[in-house]
XYZ file of C-alpha atoms in Angstrom:
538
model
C 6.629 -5.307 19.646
C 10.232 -5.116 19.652
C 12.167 -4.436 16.482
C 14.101 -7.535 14.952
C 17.942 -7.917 15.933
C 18.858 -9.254 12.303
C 19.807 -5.920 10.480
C 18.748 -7.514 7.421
C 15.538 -8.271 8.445
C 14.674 -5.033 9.843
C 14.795 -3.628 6.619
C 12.258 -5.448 4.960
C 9.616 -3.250 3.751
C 6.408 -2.260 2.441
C 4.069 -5.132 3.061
C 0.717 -3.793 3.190
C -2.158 -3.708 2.202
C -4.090 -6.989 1.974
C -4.227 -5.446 4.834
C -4.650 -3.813 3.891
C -0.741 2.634 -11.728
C 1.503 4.445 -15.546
C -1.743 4.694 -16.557
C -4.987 5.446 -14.047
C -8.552 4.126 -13.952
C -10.422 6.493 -12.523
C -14.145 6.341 -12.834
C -17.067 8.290 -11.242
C -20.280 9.358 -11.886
C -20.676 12.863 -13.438
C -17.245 12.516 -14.272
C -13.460 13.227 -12.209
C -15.002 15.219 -9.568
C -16.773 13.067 -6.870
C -19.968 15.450 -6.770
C -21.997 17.006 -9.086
C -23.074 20.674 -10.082
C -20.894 23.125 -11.341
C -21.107 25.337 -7.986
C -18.460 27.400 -6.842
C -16.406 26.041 -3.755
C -17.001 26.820 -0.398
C -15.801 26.800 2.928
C -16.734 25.111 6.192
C -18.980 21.598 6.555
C -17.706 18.131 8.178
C -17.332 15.150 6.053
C -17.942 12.066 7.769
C -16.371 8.999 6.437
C -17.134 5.181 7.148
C -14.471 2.850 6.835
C -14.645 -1.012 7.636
C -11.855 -1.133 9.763
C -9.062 0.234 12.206
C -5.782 -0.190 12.272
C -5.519 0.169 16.014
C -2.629 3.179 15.790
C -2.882 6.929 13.999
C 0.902 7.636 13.926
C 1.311 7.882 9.724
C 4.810 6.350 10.424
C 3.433 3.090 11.281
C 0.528 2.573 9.618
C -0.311 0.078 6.836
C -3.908 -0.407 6.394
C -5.500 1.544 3.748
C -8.514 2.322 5.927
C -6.192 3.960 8.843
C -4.224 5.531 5.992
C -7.209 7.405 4.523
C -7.293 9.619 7.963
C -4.237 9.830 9.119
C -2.467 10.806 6.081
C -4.882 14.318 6.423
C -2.587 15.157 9.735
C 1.248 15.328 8.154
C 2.649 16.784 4.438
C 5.721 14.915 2.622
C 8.780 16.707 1.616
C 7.100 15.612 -2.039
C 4.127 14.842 -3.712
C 3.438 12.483 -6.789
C 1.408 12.878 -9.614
C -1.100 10.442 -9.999
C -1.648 10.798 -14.287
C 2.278 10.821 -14.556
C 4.258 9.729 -11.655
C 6.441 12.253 -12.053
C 7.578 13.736 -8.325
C 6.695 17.127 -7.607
C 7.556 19.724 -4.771
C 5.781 20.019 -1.399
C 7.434 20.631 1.796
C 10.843 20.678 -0.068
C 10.751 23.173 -3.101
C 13.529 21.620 -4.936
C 16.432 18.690 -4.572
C 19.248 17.550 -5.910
C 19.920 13.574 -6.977
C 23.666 13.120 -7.406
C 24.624 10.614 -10.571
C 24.909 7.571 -8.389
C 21.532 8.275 -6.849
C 23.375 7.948 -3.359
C 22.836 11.510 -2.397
C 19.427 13.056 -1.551
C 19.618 17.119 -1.164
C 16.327 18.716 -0.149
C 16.045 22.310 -0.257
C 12.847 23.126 2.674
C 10.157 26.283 2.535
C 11.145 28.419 5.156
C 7.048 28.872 5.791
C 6.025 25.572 7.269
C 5.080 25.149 10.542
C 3.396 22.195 12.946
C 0.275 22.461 14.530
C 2.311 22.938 17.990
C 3.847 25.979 16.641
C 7.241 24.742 16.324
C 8.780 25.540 12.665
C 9.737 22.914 9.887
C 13.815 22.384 9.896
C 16.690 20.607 8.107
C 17.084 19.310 11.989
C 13.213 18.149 11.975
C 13.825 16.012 8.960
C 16.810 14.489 10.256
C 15.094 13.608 13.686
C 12.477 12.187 11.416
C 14.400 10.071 9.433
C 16.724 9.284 12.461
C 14.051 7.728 14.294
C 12.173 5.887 11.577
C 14.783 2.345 12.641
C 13.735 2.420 15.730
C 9.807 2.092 15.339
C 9.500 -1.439 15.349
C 7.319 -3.951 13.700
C 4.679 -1.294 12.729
C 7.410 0.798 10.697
C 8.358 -1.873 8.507
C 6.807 0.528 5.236
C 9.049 3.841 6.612
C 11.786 1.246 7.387
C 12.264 -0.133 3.962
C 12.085 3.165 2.229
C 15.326 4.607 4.341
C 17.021 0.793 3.988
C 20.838 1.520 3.682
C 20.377 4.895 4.919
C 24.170 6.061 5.639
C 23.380 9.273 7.054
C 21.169 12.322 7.414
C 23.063 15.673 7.616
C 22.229 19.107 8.372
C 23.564 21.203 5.554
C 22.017 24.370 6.772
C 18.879 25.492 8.611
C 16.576 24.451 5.429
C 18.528 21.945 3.424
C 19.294 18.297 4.633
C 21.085 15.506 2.751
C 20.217 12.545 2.583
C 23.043 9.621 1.646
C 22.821 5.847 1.019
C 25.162 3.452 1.379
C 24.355 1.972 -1.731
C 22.377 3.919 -4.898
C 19.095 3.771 -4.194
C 16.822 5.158 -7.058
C 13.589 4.648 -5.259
C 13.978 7.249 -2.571
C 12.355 10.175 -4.262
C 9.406 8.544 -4.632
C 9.510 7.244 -1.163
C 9.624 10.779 0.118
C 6.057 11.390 -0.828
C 4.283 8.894 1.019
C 2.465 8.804 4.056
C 5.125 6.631 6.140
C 7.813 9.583 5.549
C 4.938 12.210 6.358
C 7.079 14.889 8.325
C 6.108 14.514 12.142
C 7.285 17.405 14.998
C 10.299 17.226 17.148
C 8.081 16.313 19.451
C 6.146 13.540 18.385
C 9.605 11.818 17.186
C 10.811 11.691 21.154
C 7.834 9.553 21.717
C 7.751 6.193 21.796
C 6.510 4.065 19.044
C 3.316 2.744 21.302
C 2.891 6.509 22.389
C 2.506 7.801 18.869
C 0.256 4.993 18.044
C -2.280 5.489 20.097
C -1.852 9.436 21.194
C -1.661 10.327 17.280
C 1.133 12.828 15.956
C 1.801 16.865 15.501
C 2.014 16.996 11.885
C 1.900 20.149 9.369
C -0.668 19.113 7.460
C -3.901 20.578 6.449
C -6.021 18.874 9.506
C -5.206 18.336 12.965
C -6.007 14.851 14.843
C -8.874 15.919 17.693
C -9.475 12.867 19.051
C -9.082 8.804 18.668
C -11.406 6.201 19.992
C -9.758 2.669 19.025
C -11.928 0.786 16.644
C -14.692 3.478 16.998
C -13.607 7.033 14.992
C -11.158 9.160 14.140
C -11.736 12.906 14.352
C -9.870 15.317 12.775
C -9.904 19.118 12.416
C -9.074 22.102 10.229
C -5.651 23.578 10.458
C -5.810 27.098 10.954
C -3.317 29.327 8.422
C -1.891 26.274 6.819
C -0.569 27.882 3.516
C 1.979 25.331 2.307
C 0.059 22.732 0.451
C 1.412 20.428 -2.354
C 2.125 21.581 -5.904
C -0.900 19.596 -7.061
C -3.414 21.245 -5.174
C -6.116 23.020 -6.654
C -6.615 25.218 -3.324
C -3.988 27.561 -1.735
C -4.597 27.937 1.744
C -6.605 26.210 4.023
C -8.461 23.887 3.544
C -11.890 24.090 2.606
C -13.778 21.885 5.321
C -13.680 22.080 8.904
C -13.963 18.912 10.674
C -13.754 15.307 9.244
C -14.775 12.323 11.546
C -13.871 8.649 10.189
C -16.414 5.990 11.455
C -15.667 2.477 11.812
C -18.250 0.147 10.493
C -17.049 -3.141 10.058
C -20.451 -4.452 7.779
C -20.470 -3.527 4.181
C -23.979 -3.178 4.159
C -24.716 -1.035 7.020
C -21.816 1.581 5.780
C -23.872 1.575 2.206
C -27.069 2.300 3.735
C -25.336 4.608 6.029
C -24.701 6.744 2.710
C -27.631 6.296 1.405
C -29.372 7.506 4.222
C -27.508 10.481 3.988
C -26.084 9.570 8.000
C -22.423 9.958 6.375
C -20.978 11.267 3.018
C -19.146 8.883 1.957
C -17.709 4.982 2.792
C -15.049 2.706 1.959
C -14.628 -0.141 0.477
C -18.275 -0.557 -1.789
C -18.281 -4.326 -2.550
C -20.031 -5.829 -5.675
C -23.322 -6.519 -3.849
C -23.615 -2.907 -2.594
C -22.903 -1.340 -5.777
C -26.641 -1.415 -7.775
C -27.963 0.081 -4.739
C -25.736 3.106 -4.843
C -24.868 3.751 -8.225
C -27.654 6.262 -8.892
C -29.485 9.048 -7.000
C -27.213 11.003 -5.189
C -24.269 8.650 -4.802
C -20.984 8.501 -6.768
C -18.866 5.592 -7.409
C -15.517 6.261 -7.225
C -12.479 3.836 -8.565
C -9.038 3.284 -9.189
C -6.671 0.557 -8.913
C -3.984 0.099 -6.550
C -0.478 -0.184 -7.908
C 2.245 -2.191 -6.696
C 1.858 -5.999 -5.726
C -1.304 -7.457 -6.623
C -3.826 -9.032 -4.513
C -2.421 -13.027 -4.426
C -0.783 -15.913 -2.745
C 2.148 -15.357 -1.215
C 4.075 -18.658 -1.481
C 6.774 -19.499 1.358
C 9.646 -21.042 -1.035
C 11.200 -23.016 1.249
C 8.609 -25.067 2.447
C 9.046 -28.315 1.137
C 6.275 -29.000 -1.303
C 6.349 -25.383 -2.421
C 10.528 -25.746 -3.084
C 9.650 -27.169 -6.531
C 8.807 -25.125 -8.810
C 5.990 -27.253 -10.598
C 4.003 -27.344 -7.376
C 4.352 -23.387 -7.262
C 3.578 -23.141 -11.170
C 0.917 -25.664 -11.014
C -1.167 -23.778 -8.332
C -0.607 -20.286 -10.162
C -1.955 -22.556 -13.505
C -5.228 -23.757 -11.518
C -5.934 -20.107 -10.517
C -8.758 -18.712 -12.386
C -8.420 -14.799 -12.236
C -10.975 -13.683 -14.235
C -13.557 -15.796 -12.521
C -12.492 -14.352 -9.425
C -12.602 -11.007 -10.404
C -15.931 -11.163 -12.116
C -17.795 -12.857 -9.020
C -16.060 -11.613 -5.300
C -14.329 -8.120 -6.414
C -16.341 -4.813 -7.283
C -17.414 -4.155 -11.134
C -13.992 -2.674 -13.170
C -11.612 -5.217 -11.124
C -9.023 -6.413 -13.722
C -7.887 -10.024 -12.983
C -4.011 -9.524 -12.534
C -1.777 -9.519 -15.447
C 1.767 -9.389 -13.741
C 3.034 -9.095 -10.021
C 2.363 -5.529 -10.535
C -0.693 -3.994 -11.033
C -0.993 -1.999 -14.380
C -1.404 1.351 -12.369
C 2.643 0.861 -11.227
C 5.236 2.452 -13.038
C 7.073 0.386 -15.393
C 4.748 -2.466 -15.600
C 5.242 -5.492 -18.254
C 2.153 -7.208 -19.262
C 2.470 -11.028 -18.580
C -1.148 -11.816 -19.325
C 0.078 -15.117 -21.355
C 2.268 -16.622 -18.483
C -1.152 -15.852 -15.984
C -3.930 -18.143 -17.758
C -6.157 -20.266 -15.762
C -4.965 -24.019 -17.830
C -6.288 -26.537 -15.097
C -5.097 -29.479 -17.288
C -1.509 -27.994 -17.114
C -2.037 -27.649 -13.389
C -2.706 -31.346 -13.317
C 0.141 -32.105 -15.881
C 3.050 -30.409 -13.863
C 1.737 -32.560 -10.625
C 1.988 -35.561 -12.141
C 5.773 -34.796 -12.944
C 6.465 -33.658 -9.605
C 4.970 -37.289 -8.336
C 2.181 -36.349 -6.790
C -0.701 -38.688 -7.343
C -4.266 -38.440 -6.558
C -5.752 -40.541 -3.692
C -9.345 -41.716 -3.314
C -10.490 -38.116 -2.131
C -9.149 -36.391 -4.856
C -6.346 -34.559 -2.930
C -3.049 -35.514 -4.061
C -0.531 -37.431 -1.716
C 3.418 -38.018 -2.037
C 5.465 -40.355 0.219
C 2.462 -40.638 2.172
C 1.711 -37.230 2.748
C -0.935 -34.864 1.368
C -0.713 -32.154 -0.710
C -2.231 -29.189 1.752
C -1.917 -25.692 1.969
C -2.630 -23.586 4.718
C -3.345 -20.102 3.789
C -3.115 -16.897 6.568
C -5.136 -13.847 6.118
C -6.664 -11.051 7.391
C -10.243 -9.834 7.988
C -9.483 -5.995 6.116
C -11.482 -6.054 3.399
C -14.893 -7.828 2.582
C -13.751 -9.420 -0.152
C -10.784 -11.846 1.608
C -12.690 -14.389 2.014
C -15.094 -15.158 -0.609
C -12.135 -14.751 -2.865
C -9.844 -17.497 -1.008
C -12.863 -19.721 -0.771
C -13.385 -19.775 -4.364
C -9.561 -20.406 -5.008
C -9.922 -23.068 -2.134
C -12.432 -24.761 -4.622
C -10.419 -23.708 -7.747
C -6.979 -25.536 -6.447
C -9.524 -28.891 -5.018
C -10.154 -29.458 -8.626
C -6.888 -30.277 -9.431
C -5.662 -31.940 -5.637
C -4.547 -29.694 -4.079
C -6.155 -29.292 -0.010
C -6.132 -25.610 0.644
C -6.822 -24.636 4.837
C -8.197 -21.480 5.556
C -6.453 -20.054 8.888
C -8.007 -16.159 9.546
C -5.702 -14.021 11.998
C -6.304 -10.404 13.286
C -5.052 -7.389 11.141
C -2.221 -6.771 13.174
C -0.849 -10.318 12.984
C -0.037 -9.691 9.146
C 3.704 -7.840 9.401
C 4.742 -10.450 12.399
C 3.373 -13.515 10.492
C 5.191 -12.622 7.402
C 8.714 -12.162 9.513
C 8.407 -15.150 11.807
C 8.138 -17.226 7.873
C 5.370 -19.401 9.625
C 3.098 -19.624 6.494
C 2.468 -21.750 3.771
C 0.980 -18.739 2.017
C -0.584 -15.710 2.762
C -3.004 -13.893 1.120
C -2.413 -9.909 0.821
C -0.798 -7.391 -1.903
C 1.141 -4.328 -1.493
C 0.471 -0.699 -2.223
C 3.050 1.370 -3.640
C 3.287 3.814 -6.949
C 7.036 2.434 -7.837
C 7.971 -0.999 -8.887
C 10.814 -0.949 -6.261
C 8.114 -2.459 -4.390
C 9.611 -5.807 -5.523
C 12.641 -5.302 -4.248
C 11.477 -4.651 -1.123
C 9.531 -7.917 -0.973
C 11.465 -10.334 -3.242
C 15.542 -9.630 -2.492
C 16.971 -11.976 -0.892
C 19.534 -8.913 0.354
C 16.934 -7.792 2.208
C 14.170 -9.291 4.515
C 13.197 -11.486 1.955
C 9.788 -13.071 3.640
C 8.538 -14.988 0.867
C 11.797 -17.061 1.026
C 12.575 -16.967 -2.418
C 16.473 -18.405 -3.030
C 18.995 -16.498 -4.530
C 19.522 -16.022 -7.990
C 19.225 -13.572 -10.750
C 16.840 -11.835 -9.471
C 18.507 -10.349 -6.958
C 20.610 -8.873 -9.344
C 17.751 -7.059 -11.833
C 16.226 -6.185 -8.392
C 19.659 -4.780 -7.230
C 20.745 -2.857 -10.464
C 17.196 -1.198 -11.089
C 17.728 0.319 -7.128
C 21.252 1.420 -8.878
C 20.252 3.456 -11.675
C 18.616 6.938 -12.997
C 18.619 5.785 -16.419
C 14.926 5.387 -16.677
C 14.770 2.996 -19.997
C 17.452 1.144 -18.349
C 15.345 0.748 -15.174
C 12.408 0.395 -17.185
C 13.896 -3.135 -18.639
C 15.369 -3.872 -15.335
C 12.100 -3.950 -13.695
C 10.618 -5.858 -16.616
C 12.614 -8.265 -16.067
C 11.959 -8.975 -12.385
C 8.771 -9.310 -13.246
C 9.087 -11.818 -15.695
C 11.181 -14.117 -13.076
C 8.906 -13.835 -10.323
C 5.813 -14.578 -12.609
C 8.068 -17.362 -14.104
C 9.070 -18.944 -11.152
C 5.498 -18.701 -9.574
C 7.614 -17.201 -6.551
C 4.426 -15.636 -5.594
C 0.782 -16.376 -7.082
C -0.806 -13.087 -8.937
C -4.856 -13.354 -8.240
C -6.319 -9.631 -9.076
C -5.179 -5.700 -8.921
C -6.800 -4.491 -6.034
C -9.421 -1.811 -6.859
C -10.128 1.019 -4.255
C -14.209 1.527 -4.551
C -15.217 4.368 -3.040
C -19.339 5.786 -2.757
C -19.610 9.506 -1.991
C -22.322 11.856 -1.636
C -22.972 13.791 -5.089
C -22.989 16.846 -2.750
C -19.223 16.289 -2.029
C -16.798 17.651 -4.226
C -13.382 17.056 -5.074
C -12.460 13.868 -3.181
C -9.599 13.061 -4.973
C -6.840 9.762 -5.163
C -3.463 10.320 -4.833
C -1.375 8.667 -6.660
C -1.105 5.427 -4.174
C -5.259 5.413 -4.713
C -5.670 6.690 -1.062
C -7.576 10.111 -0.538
C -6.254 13.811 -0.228
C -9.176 15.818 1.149
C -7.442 19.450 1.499
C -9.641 20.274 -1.937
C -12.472 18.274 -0.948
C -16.088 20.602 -0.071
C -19.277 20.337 0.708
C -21.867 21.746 -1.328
């Protein structure tokens, strides 16, 4: 795949997850840690992993899918971390920066210690190949893409500071330092091609080292020998405690539960509702937290033309019940959604009142917009029906049951909803071709310029919303370090897309882990994904 000609549109960013929060729900038996005991930690073990699916690429750069992310995110450090209790942005591979005023200017001062797997050393010049290359990656870098968006240039101050400028202020950038798609890849690894790094993995400088990659089969990974230059947030210094992790795919719920409780791997992704009696006891853990950034939802395509008025869009958010949804598909602790963001994001508004299920208002604003019910119960206008076709993607279990039930939800009041299920890596192209009615999905990310991102209409603006104001809240939040002044910004994006029913809310999407009570330390970051340098076996 080719990266799009419109400069606009290759910018778009950070559409994830269906594919695949300030405060945190984090939940486990025995407590924080994911094991049990009070034993001391110790070295050496493998920790096998099942997750239900495969991304089909282990470059960090260009991956999307949670699953993928929870492996490959092991092989490369970020110049910083975030805190997953505060958000507040802490040092990793840079010890310090600078932010000018304008928040135009990024200054990162480097350790001098750091070095890749290959031997080569960590570099202003690294970072700049890095973030040099990052527009030329294609379809599959649309998360690293949107984060360096009006990137003006990259400069070499001296050996171990680079600066990064912006065309335009762009307050989001610190935060988009610490994630996985800006992971810090060798010289070498950037002159490959995107397909190259996609299937051949990366030389990173993290704490594990990819072995070997069998599409859709495993991922193996292995200790990092004298790696000494971990995040701030680490409990360990040093290496890291266990020597080889392997990440199986196993596509059926079911078989990765019994997996773990056969004790044939430690721990598995993904535990739906039905799997969760059988391993909440004995010598499992259950291990939560919600996602922040977009919720799990519809996303509407504006400019189709039942969906251009804003009844029809406000009438099928109305018919939605969330609660419903979350108490019967998703896994126990799933809160039904209560704004565009989830309420692990930073700078969420509560807009619980503007989200109720009201079926007879669903019904209500149809009948204003002239749609009138025929003999099957599905609505028609000017001889045409009222019918939905919703995309998505086979990445988690709990895709389907959950559009089914809305399927039956939005019936009720006449409105024909199609299921259409494509392949994983169909989502990013679908959502920039615009051929969708809706799509079903959400979007990971631990700051609320994650609307921006998937709402401007400066930017790629897939969900076809039209201009208006906004653009601008979207535009001046990007613009400013006042944090109360971004804070109210942000709130009130929220309230216009949730107004507007520019995109349906459903439910915060819940990571569910089940681990091994003998497994220690497997801890979320703050994007609920895993960091496993602290993790042991004991």
């Amino acid at each position: 795949m080719t990266a799009l000609s419109d400069v606009r549109t290759s910018r778009w960013a950070a559409l994830t997850a269906g594919l695949v929060t300030t405060s945190v729900l984090l939940t486990a038996c025995g407590g924080g840690d994911s094991g049990s005991g009070t034993g001391q930690p110790k070295s050496g073990g493998t920790l096998t992993f099942a997750v239900g699916s495969d991304a089909g690429c282990v470059d960090p750069q260009q991956v999307a899918s949670n699953e993928t992310i929870y492996s490959v995110r092991q092989v490369v450090d970020s110049l910083t971390d975030q805190d997953p209790k505060t958000g507040k942005i802490v040092p990793w591979l840079a010890k310090s920066w600078d932010v000018s005023s304008d928040a135009t200017t990024f200054t990162f001062h480097l350790r001098s210690d750091v070095t890749f797997s290959d031997g080569s050393k960590l570099t202003a010049q690294v970072v700049k190949d890095n973030f040099d290359a990052v527009p030329k990656l294609g379809a599959l870098g649309t998360l690293a893409e949107g984060y360096l968006s009006g990137v003006k240039s990259t400069t070499v101050v001296d050996p171990l500071t680079v600066k990064v400028t912006f065309s335009q202020p762009n307050a989001q950038f610190l935060q988009a330092t610490s994630t996985h798609s800006l992971g810090i890849e060798s010289s070498a690894s950037v002159q490959k091609t995107p397909q190259q790094k996609c299937s051949d993995g990366v030389i990173g400088s993290g704490p594990f080292v990819l072995k070997q990659y069998v599409q859709n089969q495993s991922v193996t990974l292995a200790k990092r020998t004298g790696y000494a230059w971990g995040s701030s947030l680490w409990a360990r210094k040093g290496e890291a405690y266990l020597d080889k992790l392997v990440f199986k795919v196993v596509p059926e719920a079911g078989v990765r539960a019994g997996s773990l409780q056969s004790g044939q791997v430690d721990a598995i992704s993904s535990v739906g509702r039905a799997n969760e009696a059988a391993l909440g006891g004995g010598q499992v853990s259950l291990l939560r937290r919600a996602n922040p950034g977009v919720v799990f939802g519809l996303g509407l395509n504006n400019s189709r033309p039942a969906l251009k008025d804003a009844r029809v869009r406000q009438s099928i958010l109305s018919a939605v019940d969330r609660q419903q949804i979350a108490d019967t598909v998703f896994p126990t602790g799933t809160q039904a959604a209560t704004s565009i963001l989830a309420h692990t994001t930073p700078d969420y508004t509560d807009l619980a009142s503007g989200l109720t299920f009201d079926a007879a208002k669903a019904k209500s604003l149809l009948d204003a917009a002239g749609w009138k019910s025929g003999g099957d119960g599905i609505r028609t206008k000017g001889g045409k029906k009222l019918s939905l076709t919703v995309k998505w993607f086979p990445n988690a279990s709990t895709n389907q049951p959950a559009l089914e039930l809305i399927q039956q939800q939005l019936k009720a009041v006449g409105v024909d909803v199609v299921l259409k299920q494509l392949q994983v890596t169909q989502f990013a192209p679908t959502l920039q071709s615009g051929d969708f009615d809706a799509v079903w999905g959400n979007v990971t990310r631990a700051d609320p310029d994650i609307l921006r991102s998937s709402f401007s209409t400066e930017l790629a603006n897939f969900y076809r919303v039209p201009a208006s104001g906004l653009d601008t809240a979207l535009t001046a939040q990007a613009a400013t370090t006042n944090t109360a002044k971004r804070k109210q910004l942000i709130a009130r994006a929220q309230q216009l897309i949730v107004q507007n029913s520019y995109y349906v809310p459903v439910v915060e999407l819940q990571t569910q882990l089940g681990v091994a009570k003998k497994v220690h330390d497997l801890n979320f970051d703050a994007s609920s994904r895993i960091q496993l340098h602290d993790t042991w076996i004991g």
